[in-house]
Coordinates of C-alpha atoms in Angstrom, one line a residue:
V560 CA 4.2 12.2 -9.9
Q561 CA 1.0 11.7 -7.9
L562 CA -0.2 8.6 -5.9
Q563 CA -3.8 8.9 -5.2
A564 CA -4.9 6.2 -2.4
S565 CA -8.5 5.6 -1.8
G566 CA -10.9 3.0 -0.4
G567 CA -10.5 3.6 3.2
G568 CA -13.3 3.7 5.7
S569 CA -14.8 2.4 8.9
V570 CA -15.6 -1.3 9.1
Q571 CA -16.3 -3.7 12.0
T572 CA -14.0 -6.4 13.3
G573 CA -14.0 -9.1 10.8
G574 CA -14.7 -6.9 7.9
S575 CA -12.9 -6.4 4.6
L576 CA -11.6 -3.3 2.7
R577 CA -9.8 -2.9 -0.6
L578 CA -7.5 0.0 -1.0
S579 CA -6.6 1.4 -4.4
C580 CA -3.6 3.6 -5.5
A581 CA -3.8 5.2 -8.8
A582 CA -0.3 6.4 -10.0
S583 CA 0.4 9.1 -12.4
G584 CA 3.9 10.3 -13.6
I585 CA 5.3 7.0 -13.0
M586 CA 4.6 3.5 -14.4
V587 CA 3.8 1.0 -11.6
S588 CA 5.3 -1.8 -13.8
S589 CA 8.7 -0.4 -13.6
S590 CA 8.6 0.8 -9.9
N591 CA 8.7 -1.1 -6.6
M592 CA 5.4 -0.3 -5.0
A593 CA 4.2 -0.7 -1.4
W594 CA 1.6 0.0 1.0
Y595 CA 2.6 1.3 4.5
R596 CA 0.4 2.2 7.5
Q597 CA 0.9 4.5 10.5
A598 CA -1.3 4.1 13.6
T599 CA -1.6 6.9 16.0
G600 CA 1.6 7.2 18.2
K601 CA 3.3 4.5 16.4
S602 CA 6.0 4.5 13.6
R603 CA 5.2 4.0 9.9
E604 CA 5.4 0.3 8.9
M605 CA 5.4 -1.4 5.5
V606 CA 2.6 -3.9 5.1
A607 CA 3.0 -5.1 1.7
H608 CA 5.3 -4.6 -1.2
F609 CA 5.3 -5.5 -4.9
S610 CA 8.5 -5.3 -6.8
R611 CA 9.2 -4.1 -10.2
S612 CA 9.9 -7.7 -11.0
G613 CA 6.4 -8.8 -10.1
I614 CA 7.0 -10.3 -6.6
A615 CA 4.4 -9.7 -4.0
S616 CA 5.1 -10.0 -0.3
S617 CA 3.5 -8.8 2.9
L618 CA 4.3 -8.4 6.5
D619 CA 4.8 -11.9 8.0
S620 CA 2.3 -11.1 10.7
L621 CA -0.4 -10.1 8.0
K622 CA 0.0 -12.9 5.6
G623 CA -3.1 -14.7 4.8
R624 CA -5.3 -11.5 5.6
F625 CA -3.5 -8.8 3.4
T626 CA -2.9 -9.1 -0.3
I627 CA -1.1 -6.5 -2.4
S628 CA -1.9 -6.8 -6.4
R629 CA -1.0 -4.7 -9.2
D630 CA -2.8 -3.8 -12.4
N631 CA -0.3 -2.5 -15.1
A632 CA -3.0 -1.6 -17.7
K633 CA -4.7 0.7 -15.2
N634 CA -1.4 1.8 -13.6
M635 CA -2.7 0.8 -10.0
I636 CA -2.0 -1.0 -7.0
Y637 CA -4.4 -2.5 -4.6
L638 CA -4.4 -3.8 -1.1
Q639 CA -7.1 -6.2 -0.1
M640 CA -7.5 -6.5 3.6
N641 CA -9.5 -9.3 5.2
S642 CA -10.5 -10.3 8.7
L643 CA -9.7 -6.7 9.8
G644 CA -9.4 -5.9 13.6
P645 CA -8.9 -2.8 15.7
D646 CA -5.1 -3.2 15.5
D647 CA -5.4 -2.5 11.8
T648 CA -6.8 1.1 12.3
A649 CA -4.2 3.3 10.7
V650 CA -3.8 5.7 7.9
Y651 CA -2.6 3.7 4.9
Y652 CA -0.1 5.2 2.4
C653 CA 0.8 4.2 -1.1
A654 CA 4.5 4.4 -1.9
A655 CA 6.7 4.2 -4.9
D656 CA 10.3 3.5 -5.4
R657 CA 11.3 4.4 -8.9
P658 CA 15.0 3.3 -9.8
Q659 CA 16.9 6.1 -11.6
P660 CA 19.8 5.5 -14.1
G661 CA 22.9 4.4 -12.2
S662 CA 22.3 3.3 -8.6
G663 CA 19.7 6.2 -7.5
H664 CA 16.1 6.0 -6.4
S665 CA 13.4 8.3 -6.4
Y666 CA 10.8 7.8 -3.6
Y667 CA 7.2 9.1 -3.6
W668 CA 4.3 9.0 -1.1
G669 CA 0.6 9.2 -1.6
Q670 CA -1.6 11.4 0.8
G671 CA -3.0 8.4 2.9
T672 CA -6.3 6.9 3.5
Q673 CA -7.9 6.4 6.8
V674 CA -8.8 2.8 8.0
T675 CA -10.7 2.5 11.2
V676 CA -11.9 -0.9 12.5
S677 CA -14.3 -1.0 15.4
S678 CA -14.8 -3.8 17.8

């Protein structure tokens, strides 16, 4: 399984970025997909989630700015980030939770993509 995140970069406050995550070895349509971020010195936090049943959600504090989406045909997920501010600076990770037969789950992480927002 591979999750290849891309689209990070450096932007100024108020700018936008769109992160992409290309999945291989799993089907995003049958997995729970998520974006996490980790800022320097802070814990990793989930910022958006797309369930295998098709329900999209994001962290309450980010609603209206961050939107997660899924493209089943391309087997990819995206994170559209608008009105970025310095507090959004972090490494962003794509993650997958693939249910297994019975009650098990398998978890996978991508390599992360750096987002830097300057004031």
